[in-house]
Tab-separated table of C-alpha atoms in Angstrom:
chain	number	residue	atom	x	y	z
A	1	MET	CA	144.496	-58.534	-27.256
A	2	ILE	CA	140.790	-57.687	-27.306
A	3	GLN	CA	141.305	-56.104	-23.909
A	4	LYS	CA	143.980	-53.951	-25.132
A	5	ARG	CA	142.127	-52.751	-28.101
A	6	LYS	CA	139.171	-51.946	-25.810
A	7	THR	CA	141.549	-49.982	-23.562
A	8	SER	CA	143.115	-48.106	-26.491
A	9	PHE	CA	139.621	-47.220	-27.815
A	10	GLY	CA	138.416	-45.931	-24.283
A	11	LEU	CA	141.552	-43.567	-24.213
A	12	ALA	CA	140.931	-42.151	-27.542
A	13	LEU	CA	137.426	-41.482	-26.716
A	14	LEU	CA	138.215	-39.731	-23.532
A	15	CYS	CA	140.893	-37.640	-25.297
A	16	ALA	CA	138.440	-36.761	-27.986
A	17	LEU	CA	135.674	-35.855	-25.461
A	18	PHE	CA	137.941	-33.739	-23.171
A	19	GLY	CA	139.465	-31.834	-26.169
A	20	SER	CA	136.122	-30.916	-27.579
A	21	THR	CA	134.816	-29.680	-24.400
A	22	GLY	CA	138.062	-27.546	-23.549
A	23	LEU	CA	138.998	-29.535	-20.540
A	24	GLY	CA	142.270	-30.926	-22.139
A	25	PRO	CA	145.580	-29.535	-23.211
A	26	ALA	CA	144.379	-29.490	-26.729
A	27	GLN	CA	141.637	-26.940	-26.207
A	28	ALA	CA	139.619	-26.529	-29.399
A	29	GLN	CA	136.318	-24.886	-28.086
A	30	GLU	CA	135.007	-23.564	-24.865
A	31	TRP	CA	131.557	-23.382	-23.307
A	32	VAL	CA	131.068	-20.962	-20.168
A	33	PHE	CA	127.815	-20.742	-18.471
A	34	LEU	CA	126.976	-17.484	-16.581
A	35	PRO	CA	130.213	-15.540	-17.412
A	36	PRO	CA	130.978	-12.746	-14.887
A	37	ALA	CA	130.592	-10.045	-17.667
A	38	PRO	CA	128.577	-9.546	-20.752
A	39	LEU	CA	130.768	-10.054	-23.987
A	40	PHE	CA	129.614	-6.793	-25.499
A	41	LYS	CA	130.721	-4.014	-23.115
A	42	THR	CA	128.054	-1.366	-22.185
A	43	LEU	CA	127.963	1.698	-24.242
A	44	ILE	CA	128.549	4.200	-21.436
A	45	GLY	CA	127.644	7.281	-23.349
A	46	ALA	CA	124.323	5.880	-24.576
A	47	PRO	CA	121.331	7.099	-22.416
A	48	ARG	CA	119.328	3.954	-22.603
A	49	GLU	CA	121.896	1.203	-21.880
A	50	PRO	CA	121.137	-0.912	-18.925
A	51	TYR	CA	122.857	0.831	-15.926
A	52	THR	CA	121.642	1.974	-12.351
A	53	GLY	CA	122.109	5.428	-11.480
A	54	ILE	CA	120.571	8.952	-11.031
A	55	THR	CA	120.829	12.223	-12.960
A	56	ALA	CA	120.147	15.756	-11.256
A	57	TYR	CA	119.355	18.196	-13.922
A	58	GLY	CA	121.379	21.483	-13.296
A	59	ASN	CA	119.114	23.953	-15.458
A	60	GLN	CA	115.720	22.858	-13.761
A	61	THR	CA	114.664	21.047	-10.783
A	62	ARG	CA	114.078	17.611	-12.035
A	63	PHE	CA	115.793	14.010	-11.696
A	64	GLU	CA	116.094	10.977	-13.613
A	65	GLY	CA	116.512	7.342	-12.059
A	66	ALA	CA	117.515	4.353	-13.647
A	67	VAL	CA	117.697	0.595	-12.411
A	68	GLY	CA	118.935	-1.851	-15.089
A	69	ALA	CA	121.135	-5.045	-15.636
A	70	THR	CA	122.543	-7.581	-18.193
A	71	PHE	CA	122.293	-11.074	-17.536
A	72	GLU	CA	124.567	-13.361	-19.771
A	73	PHE	CA	123.735	-16.885	-19.812
A	74	LEU	CA	126.047	-18.557	-22.151
A	75	ARG	CA	129.371	-17.759	-23.727
A	76	TYR	CA	130.908	-19.930	-26.611
A	77	THR	CA	134.576	-19.785	-27.993
A	78	PRO	CA	134.798	-21.950	-31.200
A	79	PRO	CA	137.979	-23.348	-32.540
A	80	ASP	CA	138.624	-20.082	-34.688
A	81	GLN	CA	138.761	-18.164	-31.339
A	82	THR	CA	135.844	-15.735	-32.089
A	83	GLN	CA	133.448	-15.384	-29.159
A	84	TRP	CA	129.657	-15.667	-28.938
A	85	GLY	CA	127.348	-14.665	-26.077
A	86	TRP	CA	123.650	-14.909	-25.270
A	87	GLY	CA	121.753	-13.046	-22.646
A	88	VAL	CA	118.920	-10.895	-21.515
A	89	PHE	CA	118.644	-7.436	-20.227
A	90	GLY	CA	116.008	-5.253	-18.636
A	91	ASP	CA	115.766	-1.558	-17.154
A	92	GLY	CA	113.575	0.853	-16.044
A	93	PHE	CA	113.979	4.754	-16.132
A	94	ILE	CA	111.837	7.192	-14.227
A	95	LEU	CA	111.431	11.031	-14.495
A	96	LEU	CA	110.775	13.002	-11.207
A	97	ASP	CA	110.047	16.719	-10.505
A	98	GLU	CA	110.562	18.188	-7.021
A	99	ASN	CA	107.632	19.565	-5.001
A	100	GLY	CA	109.069	20.638	-1.564
A	101	ALA	CA	110.032	17.643	0.154
A	102	THR	CA	108.384	15.283	-2.337
A	103	PHE	CA	109.362	14.201	-5.818
A	104	PRO	CA	106.376	13.576	-7.971
A	105	MET	CA	106.694	11.149	-10.774
A	106	ARG	CA	106.172	12.670	-14.416
A	107	GLY	CA	106.786	9.425	-16.301
A	108	GLY	CA	108.286	5.917	-16.261
A	109	ASP	CA	109.879	3.676	-19.389
A	110	TRP	CA	110.271	0.144	-19.265
A	111	GLN	CA	112.856	-2.044	-21.351
A	112	ALA	CA	113.415	-5.710	-21.764
A	113	GLY	CA	114.973	-8.050	-24.237
A	114	MET	CA	117.246	-10.555	-25.548
A	115	TYR	CA	120.584	-10.479	-27.349
A	116	LEU	CA	123.164	-12.288	-29.225
A	117	SER	CA	126.819	-10.883	-29.216
A	118	GLU	CA	129.864	-11.632	-31.108
A	119	ALA	CA	133.530	-10.393	-30.657
A	120	THR	CA	136.738	-11.039	-32.741
A	121	GLY	CA	139.789	-8.995	-31.761
A	122	PRO	CA	139.131	-5.122	-31.635
A	123	PHE	CA	135.504	-5.664	-32.977
A	124	SER	CA	132.201	-6.674	-31.388
A	125	HIS	CA	128.692	-6.919	-32.570
A	126	ARG	CA	125.348	-7.096	-30.653
A	127	LEU	CA	122.014	-8.035	-32.128
A	128	GLU	CA	118.960	-7.281	-29.718
A	129	PHE	CA	115.217	-7.845	-29.755
A	130	GLU	CA	113.842	-5.228	-27.467
A	131	HIS	CA	110.449	-4.327	-25.975
A	132	GLN	CA	109.735	-0.755	-24.640
A	133	SER	CA	106.623	0.541	-22.886
A	134	SER	CA	105.944	3.940	-21.338
A	135	HIS	CA	103.601	5.188	-18.662
A	136	LEU	CA	102.359	8.576	-17.448
A	137	GLY	CA	103.546	9.414	-13.921
A	138	ASP	CA	100.945	9.937	-11.076
A	139	SER	CA	101.576	13.673	-11.021
A	140	LEU	CA	100.229	14.182	-14.375
A	141	GLN	CA	97.250	12.189	-14.049
A	142	GLY	CA	94.270	14.311	-15.010
A	143	VAL	CA	96.466	17.016	-16.333
A	144	GLN	CA	97.791	15.315	-19.495
A	145	ALA	CA	96.139	12.669	-21.608
A	146	PRO	CA	98.306	9.486	-21.219
A	147	LEU	CA	99.706	7.687	-24.545
A	148	PHE	CA	99.351	4.166	-25.231
A	149	PHE	CA	103.075	3.708	-26.030
A	150	SER	CA	104.385	0.184	-26.556
A	151	ARG	CA	106.569	-1.226	-28.973
A	152	GLU	CA	109.278	-3.834	-30.269
A	153	ASN	CA	112.451	-3.497	-32.401
A	154	PHE	CA	115.316	-5.551	-33.689
A	155	ASN	CA	118.814	-3.394	-33.595
A	156	LEU	CA	122.252	-4.125	-34.348
A	157	THR	CA	125.265	-2.456	-32.981
A	158	SER	CA	128.810	-2.769	-34.073
A	159	SER	CA	131.814	-1.567	-31.824
A	160	PHE	CA	135.522	-1.038	-32.707
A	161	GLN	CA	138.009	-0.590	-30.009
A	162	PRO	CA	141.596	-0.601	-31.369
A	163	PHE	CA	143.202	0.217	-28.091
A	164	ASP	CA	142.075	0.745	-24.410
A	165	GLU	CA	141.755	4.549	-24.838
A	166	LEU	CA	139.334	4.862	-27.747
A	167	ARG	CA	136.075	3.191	-28.659
A	168	LEU	CA	133.787	3.702	-31.734
A	169	TYR	CA	130.500	2.361	-32.469
A	170	ALA	CA	127.459	2.499	-34.644
A	171	GLY	CA	123.913	1.173	-34.585
A	172	ILE	CA	120.837	0.718	-36.696
A	173	GLY	CA	117.223	-0.467	-35.939
A	174	ASP	CA	113.660	-0.820	-36.810
A	175	TRP	CA	110.515	-0.825	-34.747
A	176	GLU	CA	108.734	-3.658	-36.238
A	177	ASN	CA	105.764	-3.135	-33.968
A	178	ILE	CA	105.121	0.468	-32.942
A	179	TYR	CA	102.227	2.324	-31.022
A	180	PRO	CA	101.359	5.053	-31.510
A	181	GLN	CA	101.071	4.087	-35.177
A	182	GLY	CA	102.073	5.899	-38.034
A	183	GLU	CA	105.534	6.876	-36.949
A	184	ASP	CA	108.581	6.256	-39.168
A	185	PRO	CA	110.064	3.216	-37.322
A	186	PHE	CA	113.685	3.666	-38.610
A	187	PHE	CA	116.444	4.710	-36.051
A	188	CYS	CA	120.415	4.730	-35.982
A	189	SER	CA	123.324	5.837	-33.870
A	190	LEU	CA	126.981	6.873	-33.873
A	191	GLY	CA	129.084	7.417	-30.982
A	192	THR	CA	132.536	7.258	-29.328
A	193	GLU	CA	134.324	6.777	-25.905
A	194	ILE	CA	137.776	8.445	-25.271
A	195	TYR	CA	139.687	7.588	-22.185
A	196	SER	CA	142.656	9.026	-20.489
A	197	PRO	CA	145.673	7.152	-19.093
A	198	ALA	CA	144.599	5.265	-15.995
A	199	MET	CA	145.863	5.855	-12.383
A	200	GLU	CA	145.828	2.613	-9.908
A	201	PRO	CA	145.152	4.153	-6.404
A	202	LEU	CA	145.062	1.157	-3.837
A	203	GLY	CA	145.199	-1.349	-6.591
A	204	THR	CA	142.077	-0.013	-8.293
A	205	PHE	CA	141.468	1.359	-11.682
A	206	LEU	CA	140.808	5.217	-12.050
A	207	ARG	CA	140.552	7.255	-15.473
A	208	ALA	CA	138.972	10.103	-16.983
A	209	TYR	CA	136.659	9.744	-20.054
A	210	GLY	CA	134.651	11.638	-22.581
A	211	THR	CA	131.689	10.392	-24.693
A	212	ALA	CA	129.486	11.539	-27.595
A	213	ASP	CA	126.349	9.823	-28.511
A	214	LEU	CA	124.262	10.918	-31.574
A	215	GLN	CA	120.831	9.025	-32.172
A	216	TRP	CA	118.528	9.866	-35.338
A	217	LYS	CA	114.990	8.708	-34.672
A	218	GLY	CA	112.429	8.893	-37.671
A	219	GLU	CA	109.631	9.245	-35.391
A	220	ALA	CA	108.015	12.654	-34.506
A	221	GLY	CA	108.974	14.038	-37.763
A	222	GLY	CA	112.700	13.195	-37.251
A	223	SER	CA	115.172	14.256	-34.525
A	224	LEU	CA	118.804	14.129	-33.828
A	225	ASN	CA	119.101	13.310	-30.130
A	226	LYS	CA	122.618	14.363	-28.814
A	227	ASN	CA	124.219	13.304	-25.545
A	228	PHE	CA	127.736	14.328	-24.271
A	229	GLU	CA	129.487	13.226	-21.097
A	230	LEU	CA	132.736	14.050	-19.245
A	231	GLY	CA	133.539	12.351	-16.065
A	232	PHE	CA	135.521	9.749	-14.272
A	233	GLN	CA	135.337	6.059	-14.439
A	234	TRP	CA	136.566	3.782	-11.362
A	235	LYS	CA	136.689	0.046	-11.447
A	236	PHE	CA	138.047	-2.549	-8.833
A	237	ARG	CA	139.849	-4.467	-11.770
A	238	LYS	CA	140.939	-3.176	-14.830
A	239	GLU	CA	139.604	-6.390	-16.560
A	240	GLY	CA	136.051	-5.984	-15.078
A	241	SER	CA	132.932	-4.544	-16.442
A	242	ARG	CA	131.385	-3.145	-13.558
A	243	ASP	CA	132.312	0.319	-12.531
A	244	LEU	CA	131.309	3.472	-10.903
A	245	ARG	CA	130.938	6.751	-12.874
A	246	LEU	CA	130.756	10.355	-11.963
A	247	ALA	CA	129.826	12.681	-14.957
A	248	LEU	CA	128.911	15.942	-16.041
A	249	LEU	CA	126.363	15.734	-18.975
A	250	TYR	CA	124.589	17.659	-21.731
A	251	TYR	CA	121.623	16.390	-23.697
A	252	ASN	CA	119.729	18.058	-26.626
A	253	GLY	CA	116.939	16.444	-28.681
A	254	ASN	CA	113.453	15.072	-28.259
A	255	SER	CA	112.701	13.516	-24.906
A	256	ASP	CA	113.796	9.722	-24.322
A	257	PHE	CA	110.738	9.310	-22.333
A	258	GLY	CA	107.916	7.780	-24.442
A	259	GLN	CA	105.061	9.802	-22.932
A	260	PHE	CA	106.980	13.010	-24.238
A	261	TYR	CA	108.764	11.681	-27.252
A	262	GLN	CA	107.321	14.445	-29.437
A	263	GLN	CA	108.504	17.167	-26.995
A	264	PRO	CA	111.976	18.725	-27.163
A	265	ASP	CA	114.384	18.275	-24.301
A	266	GLU	CA	117.453	20.311	-23.509
A	267	HIS	CA	119.256	19.845	-20.205
A	268	TRP	CA	122.500	19.569	-18.471
A	269	GLY	CA	123.285	17.799	-15.252
A	270	PHE	CA	125.483	15.509	-12.958
A	271	GLY	CA	125.180	11.915	-13.004
A	272	LEU	CA	126.170	8.955	-10.644
A	273	TYR	CA	125.957	5.753	-12.353
A	274	PHE	CA	126.735	2.060	-11.810
A	275	ASP	CA	127.507	-0.123	-14.992
A	276	PRO	CA	126.795	-3.732	-14.901
């Protein structure tokens, strides 16, 4: 009788353990380490999201290069079937001129941070802590005095995607530590992504898209930075987050590069991008 009670207790304990870790049929919650894609999808129309790519300006001889990635450590799905993600991100952006066969660097920006994200149905949210610094390029050394540009912010972005062809998002943030000092630390954003019906050449996923991204920055007396894109997005799998994009873009506002944040910037160009 004692042996039977011990066996029953052991079976009950195993069932409870497997149920709580999502390994049994009565799955109540799930932990995923190193998921293949971030829970909060990249905002493809926002100029300073982590991505890898190059932009060639069409109205002047100038190029932008970017290298960035998002690395999600942990994904958690509790019994209520919401999803939570935790990870880090980092990216670098460089601005290049052309001088014959050389491409001297005008400036470089670096960003790194940590995020917590949540998704429920068509809604998703991302809270970030981000560090940003900016450095003057070697081609302007001795020509322009460099700024000491270093800062940290907290920002929150919310996204609503009722169906595959439409996504809306809005964000708000504050630079809690900002240099140069004396600037207004508030910023916010509003944007949309619109997609065409997809084609599936050779089993892949191809569609056209258009984006509009508006960002208000309190610094430099206040500026509304506008970025618009028209292009094509190509994925190997519809469910995947990684893609290749070819886009025509237009930007108007103050420069996104920290060394030139007080200077107006208007350009159009062509971009080739790889999203993580």
